[in-house]
PDB file of C-alpha atoms in Angstrom:
ATOM      1  CA  MET H   1     266.316  81.962 187.267  1.00  0.00           C
ATOM      2  CA  LYS H   2     269.231  82.274 185.271  1.00  0.00           C
ATOM      3  CA  LYS H   3     267.469  81.433 182.204  1.00  0.00           C
ATOM      4  CA  SER H   4     264.747  83.839 182.770  1.00  0.00           C
ATOM      5  CA  LEU H   5     267.182  86.566 183.398  1.00  0.00           C
ATOM      6  CA  LEU H   6     268.984  85.727 180.286  1.00  0.00           C
ATOM      7  CA  VAL H   7     265.552  85.360 178.254  1.00  0.00           C
ATOM      8  CA  ALA H   8     264.628  88.984 179.477  1.00  0.00           C
ATOM      9  CA  VAL H   9     268.243  90.246 178.719  1.00  0.00           C
ATOM     10  CA  CYS H  10     268.229  89.105 175.204  1.00  0.00           C
ATOM     11  CA  GLY H  11     264.277  90.434 174.819  1.00  0.00           C
ATOM     12  CA  VAL H  12     265.580  93.933 176.183  1.00  0.00           C
ATOM     13  CA  PHE H  13     268.679  93.784 173.512  1.00  0.00           C
ATOM     14  CA  LEU H  14     266.600  92.792 170.807  1.00  0.00           C
ATOM     15  CA  LEU H  15     263.878  95.530 171.320  1.00  0.00           C
ATOM     16  CA  THR H  16     266.527  98.078 171.946  1.00  0.00           C
ATOM     17  CA  VAL H  17     268.540  96.911 168.682  1.00  0.00           C
ATOM     18  CA  GLY H  18     265.143  96.896 166.771  1.00  0.00           C
ATOM     19  CA  CYS H  19     263.641 100.387 167.617  1.00  0.00           C
ATOM     20  CA  LYS H  20     267.108 101.902 166.734  1.00  0.00           C
ATOM     21  CA  THR H  21     267.322 100.007 163.245  1.00  0.00           C
ATOM     22  CA  ALA H  22     263.456 101.747 162.589  1.00  0.00           C
ATOM     23  CA  GLN H  23     264.638 104.987 163.938  1.00  0.00           C
ATOM     24  CA  ASN H  24     267.748 104.813 161.637  1.00  0.00           C
ATOM     25  CA  ALA H  25     265.690 103.970 158.555  1.00  0.00           C
ATOM     26  CA  GLN H  26     263.290 106.862 159.323  1.00  0.00           C
ATOM     27  CA  GLN H  27     266.253 109.598 159.544  1.00  0.00           C
ATOM     28  CA  LYS H  28     267.748 108.084 156.208  1.00  0.00           C
ATOM     29  CA  SER H  29     264.595 108.321 154.583  1.00  0.00           C
ATOM     30  CA  GLU H  30     263.925 111.777 155.628  1.00  0.00           C
ATOM     31  CA  HIS H  31     267.522 112.922 154.793  1.00  0.00           C
ATOM     32  CA  THR H  32     266.992 111.359 151.278  1.00  0.00           C
ATOM     33  CA  MET H  33     263.954 113.339 150.838  1.00  0.00           C
ATOM     34  CA  SER H  34     265.229 116.442 152.202  1.00  0.00           C
ATOM     35  CA  GLN H  35     268.397 116.313 149.926  1.00  0.00           C
ATOM     36  CA  LYS H  36     265.963 115.356 147.058  1.00  0.00           C
ATOM     37  CA  GLY H  37     263.551 118.342 148.063  1.00  0.00           C
ATOM     38  CA  GLU H  38     266.575 120.796 148.025  1.00  0.00           C
ATOM     39  CA  ASN H  39     267.553 119.720 144.757  1.00  0.00           C
ATOM     40  CA  LEU H  40     264.476 121.718 143.450  1.00  0.00           C
ATOM     41  CA  GLU H  41     265.844 124.886 144.850  1.00  0.00           C
ATOM     42  CA  GLY H  42     266.425 127.422 141.955  1.00  0.00           C
ATOM     43  CA  THR H  43     265.006 128.237 138.517  1.00  0.00           C
ATOM     44  CA  TRP H  44     263.674 125.973 135.783  1.00  0.00           C
ATOM     45  CA  GLU H  45     262.606 126.448 132.485  1.00  0.00           C
ATOM     46  CA  LEU H  46     260.452 124.179 130.609  1.00  0.00           C
ATOM     47  CA  ALA H  47     261.771 121.996 128.049  1.00  0.00           C
ATOM     48  CA  ALA H  48     258.787 119.542 126.981  1.00  0.00           C
ATOM     49  CA  ILE H  49     255.317 119.261 127.805  1.00  0.00           C
ATOM     50  CA  THR H  50     252.819 116.214 127.081  1.00  0.00           C
ATOM     51  CA  THR H  51     249.213 116.903 127.348  1.00  0.00           C
ATOM     52  CA  PRO H  52     246.673 116.428 124.817  1.00  0.00           C
ATOM     53  CA  GLU H  53     246.440 120.095 124.156  1.00  0.00           C
ATOM     54  CA  THR H  54     249.924 120.274 123.351  1.00  0.00           C
ATOM     55  CA  SER H  55     250.734 117.144 121.054  1.00  0.00           C
ATOM     56  CA  GLY H  56     252.636 117.743 118.000  1.00  0.00           C
ATOM     57  CA  LYS H  57     253.551 121.326 118.605  1.00  0.00           C
ATOM     58  CA  SER H  58     256.867 122.715 119.594  1.00  0.00           C
ATOM     59  CA  LEU H  59     257.344 125.008 122.768  1.00  0.00           C
ATOM     60  CA  THR H  60     257.662 127.919 120.600  1.00  0.00           C
ATOM     61  CA  GLU H  61     254.422 127.481 119.112  1.00  0.00           C
ATOM     62  CA  LEU H  62     252.873 126.932 122.496  1.00  0.00           C
ATOM     63  CA  TYR H  63     254.423 129.676 124.122  1.00  0.00           C
ATOM     64  CA  PRO H  64     255.718 132.305 121.523  1.00  0.00           C
ATOM     65  CA  ASN H  65     256.205 135.292 123.954  1.00  0.00           C
ATOM     66  CA  LYS H  66     258.098 133.737 126.746  1.00  0.00           C
ATOM     67  CA  ILE H  67     258.931 129.940 127.833  1.00  0.00           C
ATOM     68  CA  PRO H  68     256.998 129.083 130.992  1.00  0.00           C
ATOM     69  CA  MET H  69     259.628 128.577 134.076  1.00  0.00           C
ATOM     70  CA  LEU H  70     259.135 127.876 138.154  1.00  0.00           C
ATOM     71  CA  VAL H  71     261.292 129.021 140.864  1.00  0.00           C
ATOM     72  CA  PHE H  72     261.464 127.004 143.996  1.00  0.00           C
ATOM     73  CA  GLU H  73     262.215 128.102 147.264  1.00  0.00           C
ATOM     74  CA  THR H  74     262.782 124.926 149.300  1.00  0.00           C
ATOM     75  CA  LYS H  75     263.136 126.133 152.572  1.00  0.00           C
ATOM     76  CA  GLU H  76     259.628 127.824 152.857  1.00  0.00           C
ATOM     77  CA  ASN H  77     257.897 125.339 150.132  1.00  0.00           C
ATOM     78  CA  LYS H  78     257.434 128.524 147.846  1.00  0.00           C
ATOM     79  CA  VAL H  79     257.055 128.422 144.093  1.00  0.00           C
ATOM     80  CA  TYR H  80     256.657 131.174 141.509  1.00  0.00           C
ATOM     81  CA  GLY H  81     256.938 131.665 137.972  1.00  0.00           C
ATOM     82  CA  ASN H  82     255.077 131.955 134.764  1.00  0.00           C
ATOM     83  CA  ASP H  83     252.972 130.023 132.619  1.00  0.00           C
ATOM     84  CA  GLY H  84     254.069 131.471 129.262  1.00  0.00           C
ATOM     85  CA  CYS H  85     251.548 134.193 130.103  1.00  0.00           C
ATOM     86  CA  ASN H  86     250.448 134.711 133.766  1.00  0.00           C
ATOM     87  CA  ASN H  87     252.534 135.063 136.654  1.00  0.00           C
ATOM     88  CA  LEU H  88     252.042 132.424 139.326  1.00  0.00           C
ATOM     89  CA  SER H  89     253.156 131.949 142.915  1.00  0.00           C
ATOM     90  CA  GLY H  90     252.075 130.078 145.879  1.00  0.00           C
ATOM     91  CA  VAL H  91     253.404 126.776 147.854  1.00  0.00           C
ATOM     92  CA  TYR H  92     253.685 123.275 147.195  1.00  0.00           C
ATOM     93  CA  ASP H  93     253.834 119.908 148.944  1.00  0.00           C
ATOM     94  CA  ALA H  94     256.734 117.509 148.772  1.00  0.00           C
ATOM     95  CA  LYS H  95     256.376 114.021 149.871  1.00  0.00           C
ATOM     96  CA  SER H  96     258.807 111.793 151.204  1.00  0.00           C
ATOM     97  CA  ASP H  97     258.444 109.326 148.130  1.00  0.00           C
ATOM     98  CA  ASN H  98     259.193 112.079 145.524  1.00  0.00           C
ATOM     99  CA  GLY H  99     255.235 112.774 145.423  1.00  0.00           C
ATOM    100  CA  ILE H 100     254.687 116.650 144.989  1.00  0.00           C
ATOM    101  CA  LYS H 101     251.256 118.621 144.956  1.00  0.00           C
ATOM    102  CA  ILE H 102     251.766 121.735 143.215  1.00  0.00           C
ATOM    103  CA  GLY H 103     249.012 122.907 140.811  1.00  0.00           C
ATOM    104  CA  ASP H 104     246.006 123.451 142.878  1.00  0.00           C
ATOM    105  CA  LYS H 105     248.031 125.699 145.439  1.00  0.00           C
ATOM    106  CA  LEU H 106     248.841 128.429 142.994  1.00  0.00           C
ATOM    107  CA  ALA H 107     247.698 132.050 142.308  1.00  0.00           C
ATOM    108  CA  SER H 108     247.892 133.492 139.067  1.00  0.00           C
ATOM    109  CA  THR H 109     247.422 136.690 137.456  1.00  0.00           C
ATOM    110  CA  LEU H 110     244.616 136.699 134.670  1.00  0.00           C
ATOM    111  CA  MET H 111     245.915 138.160 131.645  1.00  0.00           C
ATOM    112  CA  PHE H 112     244.538 137.304 128.257  1.00  0.00           C
ATOM    113  CA  CYS H 113     247.239 136.062 125.980  1.00  0.00           C
ATOM    114  CA  ASN H 114     246.482 134.947 122.248  1.00  0.00           C
ATOM    115  CA  GLY H 115     247.689 131.808 121.200  1.00  0.00           C
ATOM    116  CA  VAL H 116     249.276 131.075 124.315  1.00  0.00           C
ATOM    117  CA  ALA H 117     249.138 127.439 125.986  1.00  0.00           C
ATOM    118  CA  ASP H 118     248.903 128.785 129.456  1.00  0.00           C
ATOM    119  CA  ARG H 119     245.903 126.558 130.360  1.00  0.00           C
ATOM    120  CA  ALA H 120     247.821 123.397 129.260  1.00  0.00           C
ATOM    121  CA  PHE H 121     250.586 124.311 131.561  1.00  0.00           C
ATOM    122  CA  MET H 122     248.442 124.965 134.387  1.00  0.00           C
ATOM    123  CA  ASP H 123     246.557 121.405 133.564  1.00  0.00           C
ATOM    124  CA  GLY H 124     250.060 119.665 133.426  1.00  0.00           C
ATOM    125  CA  LEU H 125     250.921 120.978 136.966  1.00  0.00           C
ATOM    126  CA  ASN H 126     247.580 119.919 138.414  1.00  0.00           C
ATOM    127  CA  SER H 127     248.076 116.528 136.897  1.00  0.00           C
ATOM    128  CA  VAL H 128     251.463 116.068 138.479  1.00  0.00           C
ATOM    129  CA  THR H 129     251.655 113.495 141.331  1.00  0.00           C
ATOM    130  CA  LYS H 130     255.697 113.165 141.837  1.00  0.00           C
ATOM    131  CA  PHE H 131     258.931 114.363 140.482  1.00  0.00           C
ATOM    132  CA  ASP H 132     262.357 113.189 139.906  1.00  0.00           C
ATOM    133  CA  ILE H 133     265.666 115.092 139.502  1.00  0.00           C
ATOM    134  CA  GLN H 134     267.944 113.486 136.977  1.00  0.00           C
ATOM    135  CA  GLY H 135     271.369 115.834 136.980  1.00  0.00           C
ATOM    136  CA  ASP H 136     270.212 119.222 135.671  1.00  0.00           C
ATOM    137  CA  GLU H 137     266.631 117.988 134.437  1.00  0.00           C
ATOM    138  CA  LEU H 138     263.571 118.022 136.698  1.00  0.00           C
ATOM    139  CA  LEU H 139     260.527 115.750 135.439  1.00  0.00           C
ATOM    140  CA  PHE H 140     257.025 115.927 136.834  1.00  0.00           C
ATOM    141  CA  ILE H 141     255.256 112.798 136.406  1.00  0.00           C
ATOM    142  CA  SER H 142     251.747 111.688 136.534  1.00  0.00           C
ATOM    143  CA  GLY H 143     251.122 108.057 137.070  1.00  0.00           C
ATOM    144  CA  ASP H 144     254.002 106.619 134.977  1.00  0.00           C
ATOM    145  CA  ILE H 145     253.967 109.326 132.234  1.00  0.00           C
ATOM    146  CA  VAL H 146     256.472 112.439 132.178  1.00  0.00           C
ATOM    147  CA  VAL H 147     254.106 115.341 131.788  1.00  0.00           C
ATOM    148  CA  MET H 148     256.776 118.118 131.981  1.00  0.00           C
ATOM    149  CA  LYS H 149     260.599 118.191 131.558  1.00  0.00           C
ATOM    150  CA  PHE H 150     262.260 121.337 133.079  1.00  0.00           C
ATOM    151  CA  VAL H 151     265.948 122.248 132.716  1.00  0.00           C
ATOM    152  CA  LYS H 152     267.851 123.956 135.700  1.00  0.00           C
ATOM    153  CA  GLN H 153     268.794 127.818 134.851  1.00  0.00           C
ATOM    154  CA  ASN H 154     272.078 129.095 136.344  1.00  0.00           C
ATOM    155  CA  LYS H 155     270.726 132.375 137.437  1.00  0.00           C
TER     156      LYS H 155
END
């Protein structure tokens, strides 16, 4: 009788500890993503882009009128900005593993801007699967390739 009671108490204890540990791990993961996602907040200006269309060209060649930028409002998962020609606005989906989906959720004006690589910017956004923030730099990554690099603006 004492053995069965001891086994039952040990079982309940292990079950409680195991559930608590899993709950703490989930909360820690959500907290980390929340912090990472909150770091997106603010204005980011394009500093580099790597797509087939942009190879070997400087940003001023690609975007002679204005450099593309994005503004993230993380509380509502909103993003807006410009692609060097057209204004953009919409929402983005951020995931707990630094995953992000952004390009397919944006509306855009449809101005014609001769000599601007606006399509390359949108193609780059559409290819992004995750992001990383390193100091004042925001990296948009597709697979293991950094497709876009943005620099945080103090506005």
